[in-house]
Amino acid sequence: LEHLSGEPGLGIRDSGFAEEPGLGIRDSGVADEPGLGSRDSGYERAEAGAGALSGLLLAVVADKTGYPVDMLNLDMDLEGDLGVDSIKRVEILAAVEAQAPNLPKPDRARLGALHTLREILDHLSGDQPANASAPAPAPAPAPAPAPANHESRIPNPGSSANPESRPLGRYPVNLINAPATGFSMPLLGSGERIWVVGPEAEGTALVMALRQRKVNAQACTQPPEGALACIFLGGLRRADSREAAMNVNREAFALARRLAPALGARPGLFVTVQDTGGGLGFGDGPEHAEWQSGLPALLKTCALEWPQAALKAIDIERAGRSDEALANAIADELLLGGGEIEVALGADGARRTLHCVARPAEATAPVIEAGDVVVVSGGARGVTAACLLEWARVARPTLVLLGRTRLREEPALYAGIEDEASLKQALLKAARAAGQQPTPAELQAQVSQVLAAREIRATLEALRATGAQAHYLTAPVDNAAALRVTLDEVRGKIGPIRGVVHAAGVLADKRIAEKTDAMFERVFDTKVRGLAALLDATADDPLKLLAAFSSVSARCGNTGQADYAMANEVLARVMHAEARRRPGLRAKSLGWGPWEGGMVSPALKARFAELGVPMIPLDAGARLFVDEMSDAGAVELVLGGEPRPEALLSDGADGRVDSLELVVRRDSHGYLEGHALNGEPLVPVVLAAEWLTRAARSLRPGRHVQALLDLKVLKGIRLHGFENGGDRLRIEARPVPGSQGRELNLLIRSPGGTPHYSARAVLGDAPLAPGKPVEVLSLQPWSGGPLYGDLLFHRQSFELIDSLDGISDEGVAATVRGVQAANWPSEDWQLDVAALDAGLQTAVLFGRRMLGSANLPTAIGELRSFGAPTSGTIRVSAQRRQVGASATTTDIVLSDAQGRRVAELIGVTNHAF
């Protein structure tokens, strides 16, 4: 009973890429620089002195940025002085690694926090430990043996990891039901102080509700430095203006930044609570609520940057409920809800979350007709321009492009010079000839202006060549007053405005702990204030189309882009609100995945390929945009690859540990009294399988657990506290590297860390279909006497075998009861735990026959369930696979009265004791 075969390796992997690409839509328009290539540089680590390595680093930076080496020094700030963003940083690092392959692999998570070339040089040369913050990888669990005569129907998620073989998709965002699992967020039962921040009345009520549930909660205006657990209730405050609603996002981000140093390094907890209608934007909420709705995207980014933290964003509908009623509903969600990171709690008791399912666009009559005036912010360059060009060929709208760049005549000095590096060199030569010494930042600004103006002119020329009218006006989209003046000019000179496309956006990639208020404001305001200004300026226009270029980061979060993800989440909620507010308006929030082009280097593209993420070619993305303009369906959707946290270049996705807890005691699990030895209940392995299945389902909403593989009893759980306070258990889940989020390594631990049960969950888009009919065994009648006496220790609610239909050296068959027929508690059962346990009981009887002694199941190679528990008759057939001196292996199939498979346990190992 105390069997322990060792803890499985749960595969914490250093993904190798901490820095994220800028996945937003931005006006870079700069083609990738050629890489330096792999060659025998002679930079062996033992020979690479600081001088040689610094020379290599400076040479690579010069090659990738276009600055002459003599203009660079090691103390330059990567962003402030050189304009090196996260994309270029990864490209530089990849080139250095190619030139010096024997340098130790750097800790990219730490490199993201380094600001100067000297700091990077010190890190690469070993002055800082390369892997100080990365956990040592554990060995992967051994695969279960292939079942004899049973072909596994579980697909291999990694079998088509090549992104080029994965078609681009269209993934509308849907609100789906998410039944509670009965699991608690970690830390709530640990005695750790839980700091509650927010409105006084709601905060006081929640503290009282949590304390009644024995949670150490305390209200405060600001948690102390080093706090590990915090609940933010700012989203419950009724906003009396749009500005007040926007400020909720800033408050939540500031709180996250305060928590980041502690939660980025240790297990912790961060929860946000908002009232945006209890439907995550898919329904009416309080006035202005859509403008404060960026909190879930913040939490999803926290999940990537803080791999050990427990995160949850709750949207709860107040609907006139008292503070106490609201607090009790929140407390129940925290302690009994489950693992979903974003949860919608309706006043009617509904519990829901968001999920994306691939669905093609359905063409209807386009809302924009030839000649209709459409105003586009940020549409003169980059991917937006490519989309507009394809649309112009089809729809012939009159496009008014708004941007910050002023179009001036280009000096003759630039004639014939096309690439960025050559432009920098020409400008630098001219400046030095005039006795000037521009900084790299000043040089970059001049070059960027030249390239931007060129791209804008090229866009206008291409648009007009399609037969569409195109205009470019200089107007900062987040300057409301200037925008009104500009659009008045549009109405007077061009015509009434029929459509708005908001594509302007900027990035300032930094982790939450390092991001400044100025960075947040610049990124967030360009998107959110820009949309607000556009809506105000077109409030009286007969709009037929309102579209926003968003990002997959709003759905999944993205390391370094908390502000960008939050802004795009707000855009999506505003699109939903505007669609409800203006009948007949076609509103779209387009969450783009990563595009091919200047923003993605070969090194980043290779990393995307490793993760199975398809890139969006410009022509394919443009066609997706055109198709969406003719679709009257989904308001919010993701375009490109399947939206999942692992789809982005996060160092936290593969290494993330999600944890849930539960307490097992008589008042919640009274039926376990029948599964006891010497009066002390034991956790059945199939109940552990149920817990693991529920956990996997809630951590991957909308997915179906198709199988649990290699389910092991590492150390049986005796419930010492069953009658007194209960036994607390923790479920941990880690993504299986290379599975594209479709497999999870799962483990059940005790509070002291002892591992008890482990398995690997395989998830799919649909339930697993049953296989071939059950084989008929050659059996003899049972003559062994009563089952529930000396043969089986099970009692009461676990006396589940109604009749033993036969037994032989081939196996055993029986008729058993499931959870419904056995009158087990009414729960959201994912597995028929009663019927499965009865199946294991038959394997014990077979083991007694073959081994001549008592035995217990210690491992299950594969557990598959084909649907919800049934109320009818269930038959069990346990077929012999292998018999040894001290162990048996059987395959157990459960079927209903019509012979259809209900579930199966493949490779069940029983050991004698």
XYZ file of C-alpha atoms in Angstrom, residues 152-757:
606
model
C -3.536 3.362 -29.441
C -5.932 5.879 -30.924
C -4.300 8.839 -29.220
C -2.798 11.159 -31.856
C 0.764 12.365 -31.451
C 0.498 16.164 -31.044
C 4.085 16.629 -32.091
C 3.779 14.633 -35.286
C 2.969 17.699 -37.393
C 5.046 20.287 -35.595
C 6.319 21.707 -38.892
C 4.399 24.992 -39.056
C 4.503 24.998 -42.844
C 2.244 21.931 -42.767
C -0.234 23.705 -40.492
C -2.775 25.792 -42.389
C -3.524 29.296 -41.284
C -6.768 29.434 -39.391
C -9.575 31.714 -38.329
C -10.483 31.264 -34.666
C -13.588 33.075 -33.407
C -13.611 33.622 -29.651
C -16.596 32.024 -27.919
C -18.023 32.011 -24.405
C -18.346 28.393 -23.215
C -19.607 26.707 -20.060
C -16.938 25.794 -17.515
C -18.340 23.763 -14.607
C -16.473 24.199 -11.338
C -14.029 21.428 -10.439
C -14.058 21.783 -6.662
C -10.374 22.728 -6.680
C -8.817 25.673 -4.856
C -6.115 28.088 -5.917
C -2.858 27.350 -4.080
C -1.692 29.343 -1.043
C -5.235 30.056 0.152
C -5.069 27.224 2.661
C -1.402 27.625 3.526
C -1.716 30.380 6.124
C 0.057 32.852 3.826
C -1.328 36.384 4.165
C -3.671 37.205 1.276
C -3.757 40.977 0.689
C -7.055 42.352 -0.646
C -6.763 45.658 -2.534
C -9.665 47.723 -3.806
C -12.921 49.412 -2.793
C -13.342 49.401 0.979
C -16.838 47.907 1.198
C -16.199 45.072 -1.245
C -12.746 44.451 0.240
C -14.060 44.196 3.795
C -16.801 41.793 2.707
C -14.356 39.547 0.837
C -11.912 39.470 3.753
C -14.723 38.326 6.042
C -15.887 35.676 3.563
C -12.352 34.311 3.203
C -11.678 34.312 6.941
C -14.886 32.321 7.476
C -13.289 29.759 5.155
C -10.068 29.810 7.206
C -8.100 31.926 4.712
C -5.687 34.470 6.206
C -6.968 37.546 4.368
C -6.403 41.225 5.133
C -7.598 44.391 3.390
C -5.058 47.080 2.474
C -4.551 50.000 0.131
C -1.210 48.622 -1.035
C 0.429 45.264 -0.266
C 3.831 45.367 1.415
C 7.042 44.817 -0.500
C 7.627 41.106 -1.017
C 3.937 40.181 -0.736
C 3.257 36.803 -2.325
C -0.531 36.821 -2.618
C -2.891 39.603 -3.625
C -6.484 40.011 -4.795
C -7.282 43.200 -6.729
C -10.915 44.330 -6.545
C -10.463 47.636 -8.397
C -12.554 46.348 -11.297
C -15.629 46.281 -9.032
C -15.520 50.039 -8.581
C -18.286 51.655 -10.627
C -16.622 53.964 -13.166
C -18.442 57.267 -13.687
C -16.475 58.057 -16.836
C -14.491 56.380 -19.571
C -11.304 57.879 -18.121
C -12.026 56.374 -14.708
C -12.600 52.992 -16.345
C -9.285 53.184 -18.230
C -7.503 53.978 -14.980
C -8.484 50.561 -13.595
C -6.081 49.019 -16.117
C -3.283 51.290 -14.923
C -3.972 50.476 -11.264
C -3.901 46.748 -11.951
C -0.679 47.021 -13.927
C 0.995 49.106 -11.204
C 0.016 46.484 -8.647
C 1.376 43.694 -10.844
C 4.668 45.580 -11.168
C 4.862 45.869 -7.374
C 4.272 42.129 -7.000
C 6.574 41.109 -9.865
C 9.923 40.837 -8.010
C 8.478 38.322 -5.547
C 6.078 36.440 -7.810
C 8.580 36.257 -10.628
C 10.887 34.211 -8.421
C 8.625 32.285 -6.036
C 5.229 30.585 -5.983
C 2.550 33.186 -5.377
C -0.988 34.265 -6.187
C -2.516 37.205 -8.043
C -6.250 37.568 -8.718
C -8.134 40.398 -10.390
C -11.877 40.901 -10.068
C -13.998 43.085 -12.327
C -17.646 43.635 -13.140
C -17.922 43.851 -16.907
C -21.223 42.009 -16.916
C -20.092 38.534 -15.920
C -19.619 37.559 -19.562
C -16.080 38.726 -20.375
C -17.507 41.239 -22.835
C -20.068 38.899 -24.432
C -23.004 40.737 -22.954
C -24.065 44.003 -21.407
C -22.183 45.363 -18.422
C -22.137 48.573 -16.436
C -21.611 51.810 -18.331
C -17.969 52.302 -19.441
C -17.065 48.787 -18.199
C -15.558 47.753 -21.551
C -12.816 50.371 -21.111
C -11.505 48.709 -17.930
C -11.472 45.190 -19.329
C -7.744 44.658 -19.943
C -7.192 42.763 -16.679
C -7.469 39.203 -18.078
C -4.727 39.933 -20.626
C -2.524 41.229 -17.806
C -3.034 37.989 -15.882
C -2.259 35.877 -18.956
C 0.987 37.788 -19.416
C 1.778 37.311 -15.722
C 1.326 33.579 -16.256
C 4.140 33.630 -18.832
C 6.480 35.905 -16.897
C 5.835 34.280 -13.505
C 5.900 30.520 -14.203
C 5.266 29.526 -10.572
C 2.418 31.939 -9.808
C -1.277 31.086 -9.623
C -3.337 33.581 -11.631
C -7.043 34.184 -12.126
C -9.088 37.001 -13.681
C -12.713 36.965 -12.539
C -15.508 38.856 -14.272
C -18.456 38.736 -11.864
C -21.871 40.245 -12.500
C -23.041 42.284 -9.534
C -26.643 42.657 -10.762
C -27.785 44.409 -7.595
C -26.311 41.835 -5.235
C -25.034 42.932 -1.842
C -21.330 43.175 -1.066
C -21.656 40.053 1.100
C -23.338 37.999 -1.643
C -20.718 39.124 -4.140
C -17.908 38.280 -1.702
C -19.263 34.772 -1.092
C -19.439 34.108 -4.829
C -15.840 35.286 -5.265
C -14.628 33.213 -2.309
C -16.378 30.113 -3.693
C -14.662 30.618 -7.040
C -11.245 30.958 -5.410
C -11.701 27.868 -3.242
C -13.882 25.609 -5.393
C -13.642 26.900 -8.962
C -10.796 25.408 -10.930
C -7.809 26.240 -13.094
C -9.242 28.524 -15.779
C -7.250 31.751 -15.848
C -10.229 33.857 -16.973
C -13.666 33.109 -15.558
C -17.063 34.718 -16.109
C -19.504 34.395 -13.193
C -23.071 35.359 -14.014
C -25.585 36.414 -11.388
C -27.634 33.355 -12.417
C -24.854 31.041 -11.211
C -23.425 30.332 -14.665
C -19.670 29.758 -14.773
C -18.083 30.274 -18.169
C -14.801 31.012 -19.893
C -13.499 31.843 -23.364
C -12.374 29.393 -26.019
C -11.418 29.585 -29.697
C -12.552 27.061 -32.311
C -11.472 27.146 -35.941
C -14.258 28.205 -38.292
C -13.979 29.567 -41.852
C -15.351 32.962 -42.780
C -18.767 33.021 -44.415
C -19.021 35.548 -47.201
C -22.062 37.820 -47.124
C -22.811 41.094 -48.815
C -19.903 43.480 -48.034
C -20.879 46.486 -45.945
C -18.354 48.788 -47.635
C -19.220 49.678 -51.213
C -17.066 51.211 -53.917
C -16.265 54.806 -53.075
C -17.226 54.588 -49.385
C -14.805 56.604 -47.259
C -12.894 54.487 -44.732
C -10.519 56.122 -42.255
C -7.546 53.956 -41.301
C -5.174 54.755 -38.457
C -1.642 53.449 -38.917
C -2.493 51.954 -42.293
C 0.137 53.484 -44.563
C 2.899 51.002 -43.807
C 3.663 47.414 -42.838
C 1.140 44.598 -42.758
C -1.856 46.932 -42.558
C -0.875 48.433 -45.885
C -0.670 44.955 -47.419
C -4.188 44.183 -46.162
C -5.581 47.461 -47.498
C -3.997 46.891 -50.890
C -5.721 43.521 -51.296
C -9.004 44.993 -50.040
C -8.731 47.914 -52.458
C -8.550 45.502 -55.398
C -11.835 43.929 -54.315
C -13.916 46.668 -52.676
C -12.551 49.925 -54.223
C -13.127 52.029 -51.091
C -11.835 55.555 -50.686
C -9.096 55.167 -48.106
C -7.939 57.954 -45.817
C -4.735 56.875 -44.089
C -3.742 58.590 -40.845
C -0.182 58.550 -39.520
C 2.415 60.495 -37.555
C 5.046 60.693 -40.292
C 5.176 63.964 -42.220
C 5.802 63.577 -45.930
C 8.622 65.905 -46.973
C 10.711 66.085 -50.093
C 13.601 63.669 -49.805
C 17.058 65.321 -49.982
C 19.185 64.440 -52.985
C 21.695 62.937 -50.565
C 19.488 59.825 -50.282
C 19.009 59.231 -54.000
C 19.765 55.675 -55.038
C 20.418 54.456 -51.510
C 17.916 51.741 -50.620
C 18.956 49.770 -47.544
C 19.016 50.985 -43.950
C 22.687 50.329 -43.300
C 23.786 52.323 -46.387
C 21.483 55.182 -45.421
C 23.046 55.310 -41.968
C 26.521 55.377 -43.437
C 25.627 58.154 -45.905
C 24.000 60.263 -43.209
C 26.893 59.726 -40.838
C 29.408 60.690 -43.536
C 27.503 63.879 -44.328
C 27.144 64.784 -40.646
C 30.821 64.252 -39.910
C 31.742 66.296 -42.973
C 29.689 69.112 -41.471
C 31.514 68.749 -38.159
C 28.657 66.966 -36.401
C 28.792 63.782 -34.331
C 25.250 62.373 -34.155
C 24.445 59.683 -31.642
C 23.179 56.320 -32.872
C 19.688 57.248 -31.650
C 19.734 60.516 -33.617
C 21.005 58.713 -36.687
C 18.328 56.050 -36.371
C 15.591 58.674 -36.067
C 16.668 60.333 -39.335
C 16.874 57.031 -41.176
C 13.500 55.903 -39.849
C 11.889 59.108 -41.143
C 13.338 58.529 -44.598
C 12.275 54.895 -44.767
C 8.798 55.615 -43.366
C 8.136 58.344 -45.905
C 9.296 56.098 -48.735
C 7.001 53.303 -47.628
C 4.019 55.643 -47.314
C 4.521 56.978 -50.843
C 4.837 53.435 -52.170
C 1.624 52.425 -50.401
C -0.334 55.350 -51.820
C 0.966 54.634 -55.307
C 0.027 50.943 -55.063
C -3.449 51.704 -53.714
C -4.194 54.189 -56.471
C -3.003 51.692 -59.073
C -5.914 49.427 -58.079
C -8.425 52.109 -59.029
C -9.215 53.045 -55.451
C -8.808 56.567 -54.121
C -6.177 56.949 -51.390
C -5.209 59.928 -49.238
C -2.618 60.351 -46.496
C -3.052 62.852 -43.656
C -0.721 63.542 -40.747
C -2.728 63.169 -37.529
C -1.723 61.573 -34.199
C -4.640 59.240 -33.565
C -4.539 59.677 -29.773
C -4.804 63.488 -30.025
C -8.596 63.887 -29.903
C -8.676 67.578 -30.777
C -6.360 67.266 -33.776
C -8.223 64.191 -34.964
C -11.558 66.026 -34.974
C -10.113 68.801 -37.110
C -8.647 66.271 -39.540
C -11.862 64.283 -39.907
C -13.882 67.468 -40.414
C -11.541 68.145 -43.328
C -12.171 64.612 -44.626
C -15.958 65.070 -44.553
C -15.740 68.443 -46.245
C -13.309 67.516 -49.012
C -13.682 63.764 -49.521
C -17.083 62.639 -48.247
C -19.038 61.104 -45.336
C -17.126 58.554 -43.278
C -18.596 55.046 -43.598
C -15.887 52.950 -41.972
C -13.065 53.080 -39.447
C -10.110 50.695 -39.196
C -7.891 51.261 -36.151
C -4.478 49.700 -36.785
C -2.094 52.151 -35.105
C 0.097 50.654 -32.422
C 3.524 50.810 -30.835
C 5.567 48.432 -28.709
C 7.933 48.882 -25.778
C 8.779 45.322 -24.793
C 9.823 44.949 -21.178
C 8.864 42.541 -18.466
C 6.313 43.802 -15.987
C 8.942 44.361 -13.313
C 10.978 46.613 -15.633
C 8.297 48.481 -17.547
C 7.944 52.179 -16.682
C 4.755 54.211 -16.483
C 5.848 56.086 -19.589
C 6.205 52.843 -21.551
C 2.799 51.652 -20.411
C 1.113 54.944 -21.287
C 2.678 55.107 -24.733
C 1.704 51.566 -25.700
C -1.693 51.460 -24.013
C -2.791 54.952 -25.031
C -1.906 54.560 -28.704
C -4.339 51.669 -28.910
C -7.008 52.563 -26.362
C -7.058 56.366 -26.377
C -6.621 56.188 -30.114
C -9.784 54.095 -30.446
C -11.637 56.352 -28.011
C -10.664 59.416 -30.040
C -11.781 57.754 -33.285
C -15.124 56.771 -31.774
C -15.705 60.278 -30.417
C -14.745 61.895 -33.709
C -17.094 59.610 -35.697
C -19.971 59.425 -33.186
C -22.372 61.103 -35.613
C -21.094 59.422 -38.787
C -23.150 56.709 -40.515
C -20.578 54.002 -39.800
C -21.098 50.606 -41.409
C -17.708 49.120 -40.456
C -15.575 49.371 -37.326
C -12.487 47.159 -37.217
C -9.456 47.030 -34.947
C -6.129 45.384 -35.687
C -5.448 43.455 -32.508
C -3.006 40.699 -31.563
C -3.019 37.111 -30.413
C -1.310 38.525 -27.316
C -4.746 39.684 -26.122
C -5.870 36.052 -26.067
C -2.708 34.455 -24.747
C -0.674 37.201 -23.104
C 2.909 37.711 -24.166
C 6.139 38.087 -22.257
C 7.239 41.720 -22.273
C 3.942 42.930 -23.745
C 1.563 43.254 -20.800
C 0.547 46.762 -21.876
C 0.062 45.753 -25.513
C -1.951 42.657 -24.559
C -4.138 44.693 -22.186
C -4.763 47.383 -24.785
C -5.817 44.853 -27.387
C -8.079 43.100 -24.874
C -9.822 46.423 -24.265
C -10.195 46.898 -28.029
C -11.959 43.551 -28.319
C -14.393 44.365 -25.502
C -15.128 47.774 -27.035
C -15.852 46.099 -30.385
C -18.436 43.881 -28.680
C -19.984 46.892 -26.940
C -20.133 48.945 -30.138
C -21.739 46.036 -32.024
C -24.505 45.972 -29.399
C -24.786 49.747 -29.284
C -25.064 50.279 -33.072
C -27.401 47.776 -34.754
C -26.222 46.965 -38.242
C -22.595 47.918 -37.557
C -20.046 45.296 -38.588
C -17.542 45.353 -35.729
C -14.365 43.279 -35.818
C -11.431 42.742 -33.476
C -8.741 40.992 -35.551
C -6.199 39.261 -33.324
C -3.294 38.644 -35.667
C -0.618 36.050 -35.012
C 3.028 36.606 -36.041
C 3.578 37.804 -39.599
C 6.415 37.019 -41.936
C 8.438 40.051 -42.977
C 10.902 42.478 -41.503
C 9.844 41.907 -37.892
C 10.786 38.218 -37.834
C 14.373 37.156 -38.345
C 15.405 33.676 -39.515
C 16.357 32.836 -35.917
C 12.908 33.770 -34.651
C 11.239 31.982 -37.522
C 13.184 28.848 -36.609
C 11.994 29.160 -33.018
C 8.407 29.534 -34.182
C 8.910 26.402 -36.280
C 10.147 24.528 -33.226
C 6.938 25.499 -31.425
C 4.757 24.504 -34.366
C 3.566 28.062 -35.002
C 2.660 29.012 -38.591
C 3.785 32.432 -39.759
C 1.391 34.624 -41.718
C 2.747 35.523 -45.172
C 1.745 39.004 -46.286
C -0.373 37.785 -49.191
C -2.161 35.132 -47.111
C -2.826 37.558 -44.258
C -4.179 40.120 -46.690
C -6.633 37.549 -48.042
C -7.709 36.699 -44.485
C -8.429 40.374 -43.911
C -10.483 40.681 -47.105
C -12.476 37.555 -46.220
C -13.197 38.961 -42.768
C -14.501 42.213 -44.181
C -17.221 40.179 -45.927
C -18.137 38.076 -42.867
C -21.048 39.201 -40.714
C -20.383 36.697 -37.950
C -17.793 36.765 -35.179
C -16.831 40.070 -33.589
C -13.658 38.825 -31.891
C -11.292 36.348 -33.475
C -7.683 35.255 -33.853
C -6.152 34.971 -37.320
C -3.136 32.775 -38.057
C -2.063 29.895 -35.858
C -4.089 28.295 -33.084
C -4.198 30.687 -30.098
C -2.422 29.152 -27.123
C 0.234 30.399 -24.688
C 2.837 28.115 -26.248
C 2.232 29.824 -29.588
C 4.372 32.775 -28.533
C 8.086 32.828 -27.876
C 7.746 32.635 -24.125
C 10.295 31.305 -21.724
C 7.403 30.692 -19.321
C 5.103 28.574 -21.476
C 7.041 25.294 -21.445
C 8.403 25.809 -17.944
C 5.151 26.917 -16.353
C 3.803 25.019 -13.353
C 0.046 25.296 -12.820
C -1.152 24.189 -9.393
C -4.536 23.431 -7.870
C -5.416 22.155 -4.437
C -8.214 20.172 -2.847
C -9.131 19.031 0.628
C -10.465 15.515 1.158
C -12.623 15.017 4.245
C -15.780 13.218 5.300
C -18.250 16.015 4.535
C -17.005 16.284 0.933
C -15.909 12.712 0.147
C -17.942 10.588 2.535
C -18.158 7.712 0.053
C -14.440 7.027 0.623
C -15.371 5.428 3.939
C -15.973 2.295 1.870
C -12.387 2.333 0.538
C -10.454 1.873 3.768
C -8.004 -0.421 5.485
C -7.969 -0.695 9.258
C -10.587 2.037 9.366
C -8.449 4.575 7.490
C -9.682 5.602 3.997
C -7.365 5.318 1.004
C -7.591 7.343 -2.206
C -8.441 4.991 -5.108
C -6.200 5.385 -8.133
C -9.223 6.012 -10.382
C -10.364 8.868 -8.129
C -6.879 10.324 -8.541
C -7.416 9.905 -12.304
C -10.687 11.849 -11.997
C -8.903 14.691 -10.212
C -6.167 14.796 -12.827
C -8.744 14.808 -15.620
C -10.699 17.663 -14.047
C -7.507 19.639 -13.548
C -6.399 19.162 -17.165
C -9.832 20.130 -18.459
C -9.938 23.340 -16.440
C -6.363 24.309 -17.310
C -7.107 23.838 -21.029
C -10.692 25.115 -21.413
C -12.616 23.681 -24.319
C -10.288 20.715 -24.680
C -11.243 17.107 -24.050
C -8.999 14.760 -22.116
C -8.696 11.873 -24.539
C -6.455 9.757 -22.370
C -4.316 9.568 -19.272
C -1.053 7.820 -20.073
C 1.365 6.116 -17.711
C -0.841 6.596 -14.641
C 1.277 5.538 -11.662
C 0.697 4.977 -7.980
C 3.916 6.388 -6.568
C 2.826 6.302 -2.954
C -0.685 5.494 -1.819
C -2.553 8.235 0.061
C -3.888 7.366 3.493
C -6.399 9.989 4.607
C -5.233 10.565 8.176
C -7.339 13.719 8.498
C -10.540 12.305 7.003
C -12.476 12.761 10.243
C -10.615 15.848 11.463
C -10.051 18.808 9.157
C -9.269 16.816 6.021
C -6.151 16.089 3.986
C -4.879 18.761 1.610
C -3.463 17.645 -1.736
C -1.882 19.566 -4.585
C -2.191 18.860 -8.315
C 0.634 20.172 -10.493
C 0.578 20.427 -14.282
C 3.417 21.145 -16.684
C 3.176 21.299 -20.491
C 4.970 18.467 -22.237
C 7.708 20.082 -24.364
C 7.024 19.805 -28.079
C 3.342 18.876 -27.667
C 2.000 22.276 -28.753
C 0.012 22.483 -25.536
C -1.834 19.206 -26.182
C -0.155 17.192 -23.429
C 0.328 17.889 -19.730
C 2.486 16.096 -17.195
C 0.388 15.816 -14.047
C 1.329 15.028 -10.473
C -0.505 14.799 -7.158
C 1.579 15.753 -4.126
C 1.022 16.020 -0.423
C 1.725 19.382 1.283
C 5.161 18.121 2.288
C 6.052 17.520 -1.348
C 5.725 13.723 -1.435
C 4.616 12.587 -4.918
C 1.656 10.198 -4.878
C 0.183 9.850 -8.386
